[in-house]
Amino acid sequence: MAPEKDAQNPLVPTVGRIIKIIDETPDVKTFHVTTDHGKPFTPMPGQLAMLSLPAVGEGMFSVTWQGPEHLEFAIKKVGVLTEALHEAEEGQMVGVRGPYGNGFPIEMMKGKDLLFIGGGIGLAPVRSLINYCAEHRDEFGHMWIIYGARSPADLCFKEELFKNWPQIPNSRVDITVDKGDENWTGNEGFVPAFLEQLNPPPEGKVTITCGPPIMIKFVLQSLEKMNYKPEQIVTTLEMRMKCGIGKCGRCNLGSKYVCLDGPVFTLAELNQLPGEY
């Protein structure tokens, strides 16, 4: 790992350091990463970054939020690299490079009511947009957040879900879990069914959805049943991204590279691409 980012080689990461680790759920942790020179870069909501551990590997992750001097990554333990990251302690050195991808279409969303639909760790990229809209509150209409997880223990970003986001002016938060526990008094059921039960009207809205592929599949079907137009529906793809700069061809979808042209697409755009996602 080079001591500083090599301006001539976009694949060489900047040396970063984990300065804070937050346990979100039994298998999700949020890592705050900085460098000796401050924040590695300033991404827009929905953009991505590559994180690496020497001798372990490198992977693409959503930047879930950022502070003046750090980036935040919420990472689910699902493989070799993520298991190693979950074993890391504060002070661990990591490689970081980015930002990658297009991010959410902020300009298209301005002045519109926003319907956020998230499931599980899929709330990570949506969180960056929700917090951005909260910071630029006058530029957007009503904010409605619908989120679900397998169980109460699997709900990510609990302080924001139950405390911070309900206090955003002109906003609403609805939460469901697949199955509650002895202390859960909220809704039980899958996100698509919960969405149809709440039935937010499509007029004047842009909806942003991110979650497990199976959830996205059925949420898209629900939105279409609720008369949302493809142009109103924004989602993200999780195709396997390897290089981040459109060179390796691992994430191509027809003529598009998810790491360059995505990961954010409208349903209208996806309808023009091969159904391989």
Tab-separated table of C-alpha atoms in Angstrom, residues 220 224 230-231 233 235 237 252-256 265-277:
chain	number	residue	atom	x	y	z
A	220	LEU	CA	-40.845	-2.297	-7.765
A	224	GLU	CA	-46.065	-0.128	-10.325
A	230	PRO	CA	-40.829	4.279	-14.038
A	231	GLU	CA	-39.425	7.823	-14.180
A	233	ILE	CA	-38.651	5.246	-9.240
A	235	THR	CA	-33.067	2.350	-7.152
A	237	LEU	CA	-27.858	-2.038	-8.170
A	252	ASN	CA	-21.297	-4.324	-17.047
A	253	LEU	CA	-25.008	-4.441	-17.781
A	254	GLY	CA	-25.509	-4.155	-21.508
A	255	SER	CA	-23.656	-1.002	-22.506
A	256	LYS	CA	-23.534	0.307	-18.933
A	265	PHE	CA	-30.713	4.119	-11.956
A	266	THR	CA	-34.331	5.036	-12.528
A	267	LEU	CA	-36.638	2.173	-13.384
A	268	ALA	CA	-37.114	3.841	-16.771
A	269	GLU	CA	-33.363	3.463	-17.372
A	270	LEU	CA	-33.320	-0.146	-16.138
A	271	ASN	CA	-36.186	-1.027	-18.467
A	272	GLN	CA	-33.836	-0.200	-21.371
A	273	LEU	CA	-31.138	-2.609	-20.113
A	274	PRO	CA	-30.860	-6.418	-20.113
A	275	GLY	CA	-32.698	-7.923	-17.154
A	276	GLU	CA	-29.531	-9.381	-15.639
A	277	TYR	CA	-29.657	-7.470	-12.375
